[in-house]
Amino acid sequence: MKAEIISVGTELLLGSTINTDAADVAVLLSEYGINVYWHTVVGDNPGRVAEAVRRARGRADLIITTGGLGPTCDDLTKNALAEGFGMSLELNEGEERWLRGIWAERGYAAFTPNNLQQVMLPEGSTPLRNDWGTAPGCYFERDGVCVIMLPGPPGELRPMLEHRVRPILDKLSDGIIASHNIHFFGIGESEMEYRLRDYMEQLTNPTLAPYAKQGECLVRVTAKAPTAEAAEEMMRPVIERVLAEFGDLAYAVDGANLAEYTVKLLIERRVTLACAESCTGGELQKRITDIPGASAALLGGAVVYTNGAKNRILGVPAGLIEEKGAVSREVAEELAVRVREKLGADLGVGITGLAGPDGDGVHEVGTVFISLADGKTVYVREKHITGRSRSNVRLYSCQNALDMIRRYLNGLPVEEGRRDI
Amino acid sequence: MKAEIISVGTELLLGSTINTDAADVAVLLSEYGINVYWHTVVGDNPGRVAEAVRRARGRADLIITTGGLGPTCDDLTKNALAEGFGMSLELNEGEERWLRGIWAERGYAAFTPNNLQQVMLPEGSTPLRNDWGTAPGCYFERDGVCVIMLPGPPGELRPMLEHRVRPILDKLSDGIIASHNIHFFGIGESEMEYRLRDYMEQLTNPTLAPYAKQGECLVRVTAKAPTAEAAEEMMRPVIERVLAEFGDLAYAVDGANLAEYTVKLLIERRVTLACAESCTGGELQKRITDIPGASAALLGGAVVYTNGAKNRILGVPAGLIEEKGAVSREVAEELAVRVREKLGADLGVGITGLAGPDGDGVHEVGTVFISLADGKTVYVREKHITGRSRSNVRLYSCQNALDMIRRYLNGLPVEEGRRDI
């Protein structure tokens, strides 16, 4: 089955509203294994909506529209669809009673005549009651094409998808699509794709596709099958092969990202953390505390952005900073060890480096030392994240800190550079 | 001039990525008065990309594509466009040198051959250097249609629009378009729009348009005129009227955002800052240190995410926290006063609150106290940022802290809640 999504609204064309509706519809369709080949956005213009409908009729078995069902003169989706399929609009009496009931119930002002436009539906279509707004959707089948029209506001569209469209798709679909994401840190999307290219080309179902994410990347495995179980069965060997290829560069199958994975791992293992950040200026702790419940993992820490702060908050000796420089293995060690002690945490992490764009006359921009201390050992990773923007240097520094923590907790080699304390 | 936007990417069709790119492109085009009638999304499929291009050629003078320029075999936008316009692809030597240079400079692993795909451009096209990624865009004109191809990742697309596409549009449009942004904090986009609606409707050139940004909003004044001077002359009275309407809710004309404005102001006035963050977990300091040169303003601070951290790092008495609660005016005062002293800064800022989603059984989620201390006075602002997501509560808390600082530095009323110390 092939579907096509048409979103109607001048606010989408102007870019003042982002088209989240198309993505919401697409996610549901792909769950049912229904292929979507086109999303089209048109404005509130009868001619162009009709053109989009004509085009879609020739290519798809299922057309889902979003937007343009309301009471104003801009709202013309139903007219255009009815015209496109040679139907007329007729007043749906059941929906009219319901709509007038809402007015009475909610104590709205006078029921102005333009509201009736919302309950004019293509002849013979099935109304889709909108309990989250006032404009009903509708559904009809004509000449072998199914059409579902849905309201545009996301707060109405989402529950309509769940409660009105899902039952229709249950009847229409043959099979489901399922996918798993394998998450990586420490390898780029292009290298990953290069190493997987031959394998990817052999595969048709399941398929493999690499994606770059913020400071990390993932490979998505997607299978189409009659049942969820069959899809899982098909994906299993592919996932195993990818994991075998990349070893501990893969940190998780499914889940959100490295920060969330690491925070959950800390919570699960009941390990507490304290952080001392220089060049990242609080970003690591911000990223950790983005995750609800992070207080079970992160006790707190320091933003030691200046040399004075390193000394005043954590007592890093001014002489050491002067001798070795703030961007040094030795200062990184002190940050992790001291912040851990200061907070009474199980693990301490330190980050010190040069995020740029200006240099310090000594180090290359992008030189960063990231440290991890438990009560016995302090590990230091030295990275040269060169040729990147300031925000990228900071992001990758945080990602490296998270990677050291997840390696430590999983009993993987953390880093060659280590010293017992 | 009519434009059409084609976004290429199976992840968009599947709904796993929301198409923010089309909206970003559309906003820029509408700034130039270029009409956009169609957005189309197609997957990584050569036939359908070519079909979309053929369709667009017949309807538009300007085609902008996003996505599909990378090094993997999915990335086929350039092939489809070249085919659609009867051109061949050729290796662009300048871009190849640049790309190989990036590999050398960043110390990447081997330059795998698939990377060269990124510098294969339609014959005779002008490369658009991508300083924010590795896949260049390109631009060509053929049979009266202009084509601009841009990378898909929003972090690359946005600066490419600003620095590469804007100069092209400047040339394509007759006359120049100039604009100024008036930045606001402390008023919502819809209230702003409501108060300006009548005035906006009277205006045709210049125009006024409100935009919501991360935790703040702005009004853009745009004028089209034969010269830059004429455009400035036309915008001046409009800017003055908007500033008069909203008083000190407007914090700047032009510039980036409240964080950048405030950091620049601190640096300019040679005032130093220290921060103690509880519920924002480092986000305020992260946002401040996003700005190069921030070390002249922010000495550092603490992330006092747990009660223990408030006591261990800053010495906030455990008894006070127990008596008043961590989310209280009194604890907020202590945070600002103590972090200022600890770091020897001119100003101290504290944030303590409940970001949610879980409550503490006492406060409503979204209750936040933000404090600012100099040597004599401590100000506390109490906010109830209710009905918002965790990330929104945290963002608005940081924005309120920045607003208090900019008000303090500009001699505006900071906050009614104040106490001399």
mmCIF file with all atom_site columns, C-alpha atoms in Angstrom, chain A residues 181-341:
data_model
loop_
_atom_site.group_PDB
_atom_site.id
_atom_site.type_symbol
_atom_site.label_atom_id
_atom_site.label_alt_id
_atom_site.label_comp_id
_atom_site.label_asym_id
_atom_site.label_entity_id
_atom_site.label_seq_id
_atom_site.pdbx_PDB_ins_code
_atom_site.Cartn_x
_atom_site.Cartn_y
_atom_site.Cartn_z
_atom_site.occupancy
_atom_site.B_iso_or_equiv
_atom_site.pdbx_formal_charge
_atom_site.auth_seq_id
_atom_site.auth_comp_id
_atom_site.auth_asym_id
_atom_site.auth_atom_id
_atom_site.pdbx_PDB_model_num
ATOM 1   C CA . ASN A 1 181 ? 18.686 1.918   16.241 1.00 0.00 ? 181 ASN A CA 1
ATOM 2   C CA . ILE A 1 182 ? 22.257 0.898   17.054 1.00 0.00 ? 182 ILE A CA 1
ATOM 3   C CA . HIS A 1 183 ? 24.021 3.832   18.715 1.00 0.00 ? 183 HIS A CA 1
ATOM 4   C CA . PHE A 1 184 ? 27.727 4.590   18.318 1.00 0.00 ? 184 PHE A CA 1
ATOM 5   C CA . PHE A 1 185 ? 30.292 6.887   19.801 1.00 0.00 ? 185 PHE A CA 1
ATOM 6   C CA . GLY A 1 186 ? 33.838 7.270   18.561 1.00 0.00 ? 186 GLY A CA 1
ATOM 7   C CA . ILE A 1 187 ? 33.273 6.684   14.847 1.00 0.00 ? 187 ILE A CA 1
ATOM 8   C CA . GLY A 1 188 ? 31.978 9.049   12.147 1.00 0.00 ? 188 GLY A CA 1
ATOM 9   C CA . GLU A 1 189 ? 28.950 8.430   9.927  1.00 0.00 ? 189 GLU A CA 1
ATOM 10  C CA . SER A 1 190 ? 31.042 8.292   6.755  1.00 0.00 ? 190 SER A CA 1
ATOM 11  C CA . GLU A 1 191 ? 33.539 5.741   8.109  1.00 0.00 ? 191 GLU A CA 1
ATOM 12  C CA . MET A 1 192 ? 30.658 3.640   9.415  1.00 0.00 ? 192 MET A CA 1
ATOM 13  C CA . GLU A 1 193 ? 28.884 3.777   6.071  1.00 0.00 ? 193 GLU A CA 1
ATOM 14  C CA . TYR A 1 194 ? 32.127 2.918   4.254  1.00 0.00 ? 194 TYR A CA 1
ATOM 15  C CA . ARG A 1 195 ? 32.671 -0.161  6.347  1.00 0.00 ? 195 ARG A CA 1
ATOM 16  C CA . LEU A 1 196 ? 29.031 -1.249  5.996  1.00 0.00 ? 196 LEU A CA 1
ATOM 17  C CA . ARG A 1 197 ? 28.442 -0.271  2.379  1.00 0.00 ? 197 ARG A CA 1
ATOM 18  C CA . ASP A 1 198 ? 28.787 -3.718  0.796  1.00 0.00 ? 198 ASP A CA 1
ATOM 19  C CA . TYR A 1 199 ? 26.628 -5.313  3.427  1.00 0.00 ? 199 TYR A CA 1
ATOM 20  C CA . MET A 1 200 ? 24.009 -2.548  3.149  1.00 0.00 ? 200 MET A CA 1
ATOM 21  C CA . GLU A 1 201 ? 23.806 -3.043  -0.596 1.00 0.00 ? 201 GLU A CA 1
ATOM 22  C CA . GLN A 1 202 ? 23.120 -6.771  -0.223 1.00 0.00 ? 202 GLN A CA 1
ATOM 23  C CA . LEU A 1 203 ? 20.207 -6.118  2.093  1.00 0.00 ? 203 LEU A CA 1
ATOM 24  C CA . THR A 1 204 ? 16.680 -5.366  0.914  1.00 0.00 ? 204 THR A CA 1
ATOM 25  C CA . ASN A 1 205 ? 14.551 -6.389  3.885  1.00 0.00 ? 205 ASN A CA 1
ATOM 26  C CA . PRO A 1 206 ? 15.685 -5.656  6.536  1.00 0.00 ? 206 PRO A CA 1
ATOM 27  C CA . THR A 1 207 ? 17.504 -2.502  5.456  1.00 0.00 ? 207 THR A CA 1
ATOM 28  C CA . LEU A 1 208 ? 20.384 -0.671  7.144  1.00 0.00 ? 208 LEU A CA 1
ATOM 29  C CA . ALA A 1 209 ? 20.836 3.119   7.125  1.00 0.00 ? 209 ALA A CA 1
ATOM 30  C CA . PRO A 1 210 ? 23.412 5.270   8.972  1.00 0.00 ? 210 PRO A CA 1
ATOM 31  C CA . TYR A 1 211 ? 22.487 8.628   10.521 1.00 0.00 ? 211 TYR A CA 1
ATOM 32  C CA . ALA A 1 212 ? 24.600 11.385  12.066 1.00 0.00 ? 212 ALA A CA 1
ATOM 33  C CA . LYS A 1 213 ? 23.297 12.771  15.357 1.00 0.00 ? 213 LYS A CA 1
ATOM 34  C CA . GLN A 1 214 ? 24.670 15.450  17.695 1.00 0.00 ? 214 GLN A CA 1
ATOM 35  C CA . GLY A 1 215 ? 28.249 14.313  18.399 1.00 0.00 ? 215 GLY A CA 1
ATOM 36  C CA . GLU A 1 216 ? 27.451 10.645  17.755 1.00 0.00 ? 216 GLU A CA 1
ATOM 37  C CA . CYS A 1 217 ? 25.836 8.488   15.090 1.00 0.00 ? 217 CYS A CA 1
ATOM 38  C CA . LEU A 1 218 ? 23.527 5.540   14.651 1.00 0.00 ? 218 LEU A CA 1
ATOM 39  C CA . VAL A 1 219 ? 22.599 2.786   12.224 1.00 0.00 ? 219 VAL A CA 1
ATOM 40  C CA . ARG A 1 220 ? 18.912 2.036   11.785 1.00 0.00 ? 220 ARG A CA 1
ATOM 41  C CA . VAL A 1 221 ? 17.798 -1.515  10.977 1.00 0.00 ? 221 VAL A CA 1
ATOM 42  C CA . THR A 1 222 ? 14.264 -1.645  9.533  1.00 0.00 ? 222 THR A CA 1
ATOM 43  C CA . ALA A 1 223 ? 12.221 -4.723  8.640  1.00 0.00 ? 223 ALA A CA 1
ATOM 44  C CA . LYS A 1 224 ? 8.826  -5.225  7.047  1.00 0.00 ? 224 LYS A CA 1
ATOM 45  C CA . ALA A 1 225 ? 6.984  -8.392  8.036  1.00 0.00 ? 225 ALA A CA 1
ATOM 46  C CA . PRO A 1 226 ? 3.512  -9.776  8.637  1.00 0.00 ? 226 PRO A CA 1
ATOM 47  C CA . THR A 1 227 ? 3.950  -9.655  12.429 1.00 0.00 ? 227 THR A CA 1
ATOM 48  C CA . ALA A 1 228 ? 6.117  -7.890  14.987 1.00 0.00 ? 228 ALA A CA 1
ATOM 49  C CA . GLU A 1 229 ? 7.688  -11.211 15.952 1.00 0.00 ? 229 GLU A CA 1
ATOM 50  C CA . ALA A 1 230 ? 8.664  -12.013 12.378 1.00 0.00 ? 230 ALA A CA 1
ATOM 51  C CA . ALA A 1 231 ? 10.202 -8.553  11.983 1.00 0.00 ? 231 ALA A CA 1
ATOM 52  C CA . GLU A 1 232 ? 12.276 -9.073  15.149 1.00 0.00 ? 232 GLU A CA 1
ATOM 53  C CA . GLU A 1 233 ? 13.424 -12.439 13.863 1.00 0.00 ? 233 GLU A CA 1
ATOM 54  C CA . MET A 1 234 ? 14.576 -10.872 10.595 1.00 0.00 ? 234 MET A CA 1
ATOM 55  C CA . MET A 1 235 ? 16.436 -8.026  12.299 1.00 0.00 ? 235 MET A CA 1
ATOM 56  C CA . ARG A 1 236 ? 18.284 -10.116 14.881 1.00 0.00 ? 236 ARG A CA 1
ATOM 57  C CA . PRO A 1 237 ? 21.124 -11.439 12.657 1.00 0.00 ? 237 PRO A CA 1
ATOM 58  C CA . VAL A 1 238 ? 21.642 -8.009  11.084 1.00 0.00 ? 238 VAL A CA 1
ATOM 59  C CA . ILE A 1 239 ? 21.975 -6.360  14.480 1.00 0.00 ? 239 ILE A CA 1
ATOM 60  C CA . GLU A 1 240 ? 24.370 -9.073  15.595 1.00 0.00 ? 240 GLU A CA 1
ATOM 61  C CA . ARG A 1 241 ? 26.538 -8.618  12.541 1.00 0.00 ? 241 ARG A CA 1
ATOM 62  C CA . VAL A 1 242 ? 26.747 -4.832  12.997 1.00 0.00 ? 242 VAL A CA 1
ATOM 63  C CA . LEU A 1 243 ? 27.590 -5.215  16.677 1.00 0.00 ? 243 LEU A CA 1
ATOM 64  C CA . ALA A 1 244 ? 30.294 -7.768  15.831 1.00 0.00 ? 244 ALA A CA 1
ATOM 65  C CA . GLU A 1 245 ? 31.781 -5.430  13.228 1.00 0.00 ? 245 GLU A CA 1
ATOM 66  C CA . PHE A 1 246 ? 32.096 -2.402  15.505 1.00 0.00 ? 246 PHE A CA 1
ATOM 67  C CA . GLY A 1 247 ? 32.663 -3.937  18.930 1.00 0.00 ? 247 GLY A CA 1
ATOM 68  C CA . ASP A 1 248 ? 32.525 -1.526  21.858 1.00 0.00 ? 248 ASP A CA 1
ATOM 69  C CA . LEU A 1 249 ? 32.106 1.533   19.632 1.00 0.00 ? 249 LEU A CA 1
ATOM 70  C CA . ALA A 1 250 ? 28.418 0.604   19.774 1.00 0.00 ? 250 ALA A CA 1
ATOM 71  C CA . TYR A 1 251 ? 27.088 1.625   23.146 1.00 0.00 ? 251 TYR A CA 1
ATOM 72  C CA . ALA A 1 252 ? 23.416 0.680   22.917 1.00 0.00 ? 252 ALA A CA 1
ATOM 73  C CA . VAL A 1 253 ? 20.630 -0.732  20.822 1.00 0.00 ? 253 VAL A CA 1
ATOM 74  C CA . ASP A 1 254 ? 17.681 1.712   20.961 1.00 0.00 ? 254 ASP A CA 1
ATOM 75  C CA . GLY A 1 255 ? 17.271 4.461   23.570 1.00 0.00 ? 255 GLY A CA 1
ATOM 76  C CA . ALA A 1 256 ? 17.874 8.156   23.091 1.00 0.00 ? 256 ALA A CA 1
ATOM 77  C CA . ASN A 1 257 ? 21.523 9.251   23.109 1.00 0.00 ? 257 ASN A CA 1
ATOM 78  C CA . LEU A 1 258 ? 24.814 8.850   24.958 1.00 0.00 ? 258 LEU A CA 1
ATOM 79  C CA . ALA A 1 259 ? 23.853 11.267  27.744 1.00 0.00 ? 259 ALA A CA 1
ATOM 80  C CA . GLU A 1 260 ? 20.603 9.498   28.496 1.00 0.00 ? 260 GLU A CA 1
ATOM 81  C CA . TYR A 1 261 ? 22.201 6.074   28.225 1.00 0.00 ? 261 TYR A CA 1
ATOM 82  C CA . THR A 1 262 ? 24.966 7.048   30.648 1.00 0.00 ? 262 THR A CA 1
ATOM 83  C CA . VAL A 1 263 ? 22.690 8.725   33.179 1.00 0.00 ? 263 VAL A CA 1
ATOM 84  C CA . LYS A 1 264 ? 20.399 5.686   33.231 1.00 0.00 ? 264 LYS A CA 1
ATOM 85  C CA . LEU A 1 265 ? 23.410 3.441   33.716 1.00 0.00 ? 265 LEU A CA 1
ATOM 86  C CA . LEU A 1 266 ? 24.638 5.561   36.635 1.00 0.00 ? 266 LEU A CA 1
ATOM 87  C CA . ILE A 1 267 ? 21.205 5.446   38.256 1.00 0.00 ? 267 ILE A CA 1
ATOM 88  C CA . GLU A 1 268 ? 20.848 1.712   37.666 1.00 0.00 ? 268 GLU A CA 1
ATOM 89  C CA . ARG A 1 269 ? 24.254 1.007   39.209 1.00 0.00 ? 269 ARG A CA 1
ATOM 90  C CA . ARG A 1 270 ? 23.660 3.507   42.029 1.00 0.00 ? 270 ARG A CA 1
ATOM 91  C CA . VAL A 1 271 ? 26.883 5.331   41.212 1.00 0.00 ? 271 VAL A CA 1
ATOM 92  C CA . THR A 1 272 ? 27.070 9.055   41.956 1.00 0.00 ? 272 THR A CA 1
ATOM 93  C CA . LEU A 1 273 ? 28.949 11.639  39.947 1.00 0.00 ? 273 LEU A CA 1
ATOM 94  C CA . ALA A 1 274 ? 30.496 15.076  40.398 1.00 0.00 ? 274 ALA A CA 1
ATOM 95  C CA . CYS A 1 275 ? 31.871 17.204  37.552 1.00 0.00 ? 275 CYS A CA 1
ATOM 96  C CA . ALA A 1 276 ? 34.369 20.041  37.242 1.00 0.00 ? 276 ALA A CA 1
ATOM 97  C CA . GLU A 1 277 ? 34.134 21.793  33.892 1.00 0.00 ? 277 GLU A CA 1
ATOM 98  C CA . SER A 1 278 ? 36.431 24.401  32.510 1.00 0.00 ? 278 SER A CA 1
ATOM 99  C CA . CYS A 1 279 ? 36.103 24.828  28.715 1.00 0.00 ? 279 CYS A CA 1
ATOM 100 C CA . THR A 1 280 ? 32.674 23.189  28.546 1.00 0.00 ? 280 THR A CA 1
ATOM 101 C CA . GLY A 1 281 ? 31.389 25.775  31.028 1.00 0.00 ? 281 GLY A CA 1
ATOM 102 C CA . GLY A 1 282 ? 28.542 23.683  32.461 1.00 0.00 ? 282 GLY A CA 1
ATOM 103 C CA . GLU A 1 283 ? 27.438 21.937  29.251 1.00 0.00 ? 283 GLU A CA 1
ATOM 104 C CA . LEU A 1 284 ? 28.171 18.432  30.528 1.00 0.00 ? 284 LEU A CA 1
ATOM 105 C CA . GLN A 1 285 ? 26.129 18.997  33.667 1.00 0.00 ? 285 GLN A CA 1
ATOM 106 C CA . LYS A 1 286 ? 23.413 20.719  31.642 1.00 0.00 ? 286 LYS A CA 1
ATOM 107 C CA . ARG A 1 287 ? 23.212 17.709  29.326 1.00 0.00 ? 287 ARG A CA 1
ATOM 108 C CA . ILE A 1 288 ? 23.092 15.310  32.256 1.00 0.00 ? 288 ILE A CA 1
ATOM 109 C CA . THR A 1 289 ? 20.392 17.293  34.057 1.00 0.00 ? 289 THR A CA 1
ATOM 110 C CA . ASP A 1 290 ? 18.314 17.536  30.871 1.00 0.00 ? 290 ASP A CA 1
ATOM 111 C CA . ILE A 1 291 ? 17.257 14.045  31.870 1.00 0.00 ? 291 ILE A CA 1
ATOM 112 C CA . PRO A 1 292 ? 14.506 13.826  34.501 1.00 0.00 ? 292 PRO A CA 1
ATOM 113 C CA . GLY A 1 293 ? 15.681 12.016  37.615 1.00 0.00 ? 293 GLY A CA 1
ATOM 114 C CA . ALA A 1 294 ? 19.340 12.973  37.058 1.00 0.00 ? 294 ALA A CA 1
ATOM 115 C CA . SER A 1 295 ? 19.680 14.036  40.698 1.00 0.00 ? 295 SER A CA 1
ATOM 116 C CA . ALA A 1 296 ? 20.051 10.341  41.571 1.00 0.00 ? 296 ALA A CA 1
ATOM 117 C CA . ALA A 1 297 ? 23.261 10.349  39.502 1.00 0.00 ? 297 ALA A CA 1
ATOM 118 C CA . LEU A 1 298 ? 24.738 13.844  39.505 1.00 0.00 ? 298 LEU A CA 1
ATOM 119 C CA . LEU A 1 299 ? 25.349 15.358  42.935 1.00 0.00 ? 299 LEU A CA 1
ATOM 120 C CA . GLY A 1 300 ? 26.626 18.571  41.437 1.00 0.00 ? 300 GLY A CA 1
ATOM 121 C CA . GLY A 1 301 ? 29.879 20.184  40.541 1.00 0.00 ? 301 GLY A CA 1
ATOM 122 C CA . ALA A 1 302 ? 31.765 23.257  39.564 1.00 0.00 ? 302 ALA A CA 1
ATOM 123 C CA . VAL A 1 303 ? 32.165 25.459  36.542 1.00 0.00 ? 303 VAL A CA 1
ATOM 124 C CA . VAL A 1 304 ? 35.819 26.430  36.904 1.00 0.00 ? 304 VAL A CA 1
ATOM 125 C CA . TYR A 1 305 ? 35.992 28.640  33.880 1.00 0.00 ? 305 TYR A CA 1
ATOM 126 C CA . THR A 1 306 ? 38.891 30.775  35.091 1.00 0.00 ? 306 THR A CA 1
ATOM 127 C CA . ASN A 1 307 ? 42.104 29.821  36.885 1.00 0.00 ? 307 ASN A CA 1
ATOM 128 C CA . GLY A 1 308 ? 40.866 31.668  39.951 1.00 0.00 ? 308 GLY A CA 1
ATOM 129 C CA . ALA A 1 309 ? 37.745 29.512  40.020 1.00 0.00 ? 309 ALA A CA 1
ATOM 130 C CA . LYS A 1 310 ? 39.799 26.294  39.837 1.00 0.00 ? 310 LYS A CA 1
ATOM 131 C CA . ASN A 1 311 ? 41.634 27.415  42.924 1.00 0.00 ? 311 ASN A CA 1
ATOM 132 C CA . ARG A 1 312 ? 38.811 29.075  44.871 1.00 0.00 ? 312 ARG A CA 1
ATOM 133 C CA . ILE A 1 313 ? 36.174 26.361  44.413 1.00 0.00 ? 313 ILE A CA 1
ATOM 134 C CA . LEU A 1 314 ? 38.275 23.204  44.246 1.00 0.00 ? 314 LEU A CA 1
ATOM 135 C CA . GLY A 1 315 ? 41.597 24.262  45.740 1.00 0.00 ? 315 GLY A CA 1
ATOM 136 C CA . VAL A 1 316 ? 43.651 23.336  42.660 1.00 0.00 ? 316 VAL A CA 1
ATOM 137 C CA . PRO A 1 317 ? 47.066 24.823  43.622 1.00 0.00 ? 317 PRO A CA 1
ATOM 138 C CA . ALA A 1 318 ? 47.753 28.070  41.767 1.00 0.00 ? 318 ALA A CA 1
ATOM 139 C CA . GLY A 1 319 ? 51.384 26.931  41.434 1.00 0.00 ? 319 GLY A CA 1
ATOM 140 C CA . LEU A 1 320 ? 50.398 23.767  39.569 1.00 0.00 ? 320 LEU A CA 1
ATOM 141 C CA . ILE A 1 321 ? 48.258 25.761  37.142 1.00 0.00 ? 321 ILE A CA 1
ATOM 142 C CA . GLU A 1 322 ? 51.126 28.166  36.600 1.00 0.00 ? 322 GLU A CA 1
ATOM 143 C CA . GLU A 1 323 ? 53.683 25.402  36.102 1.00 0.00 ? 323 GLU A CA 1
ATOM 144 C CA . LYS A 1 324 ? 51.687 23.007  33.895 1.00 0.00 ? 324 LYS A CA 1
ATOM 145 C CA . GLY A 1 325 ? 49.100 25.371  32.407 1.00 0.00 ? 325 GLY A CA 1
ATOM 146 C CA . ALA A 1 326 ? 45.335 25.199  32.849 1.00 0.00 ? 326 ALA A CA 1
ATOM 147 C CA . VAL A 1 327 ? 45.079 23.016  29.740 1.00 0.00 ? 327 VAL A CA 1
ATOM 148 C CA . SER A 1 328 ? 47.148 20.057  30.937 1.00 0.00 ? 328 SER A CA 1
ATOM 149 C CA . ARG A 1 329 ? 46.902 16.439  31.967 1.00 0.00 ? 329 ARG A CA 1
ATOM 150 C CA . GLU A 1 330 ? 47.920 17.366  35.524 1.00 0.00 ? 330 GLU A CA 1
ATOM 151 C CA . VAL A 1 331 ? 45.211 19.987  36.005 1.00 0.00 ? 331 VAL A CA 1
ATOM 152 C CA . ALA A 1 332 ? 42.618 17.619  34.468 1.00 0.00 ? 332 ALA A CA 1
ATOM 153 C CA . GLU A 1 333 ? 43.623 14.992  37.041 1.00 0.00 ? 333 GLU A CA 1
ATOM 154 C CA . GLU A 1 334 ? 43.249 17.478  39.890 1.00 0.00 ? 334 GLU A CA 1
ATOM 155 C CA . LEU A 1 335 ? 39.786 18.533  38.690 1.00 0.00 ? 335 LEU A CA 1
ATOM 156 C CA . ALA A 1 336 ? 38.385 14.995  38.684 1.00 0.00 ? 336 ALA A CA 1
ATOM 157 C CA . VAL A 1 337 ? 40.020 13.966  41.956 1.00 0.00 ? 337 VAL A CA 1
ATOM 158 C CA . ARG A 1 338 ? 39.127 17.137  43.838 1.00 0.00 ? 338 ARG A CA 1
ATOM 159 C CA . VAL A 1 339 ? 35.529 17.545  42.661 1.00 0.00 ? 339 VAL A CA 1
ATOM 160 C CA . ARG A 1 340 ? 34.879 13.927  43.567 1.00 0.00 ? 340 ARG A CA 1
ATOM 161 C CA . GLU A 1 341 ? 36.195 14.528  47.093 1.00 0.00 ? 341 GLU A CA 1
#
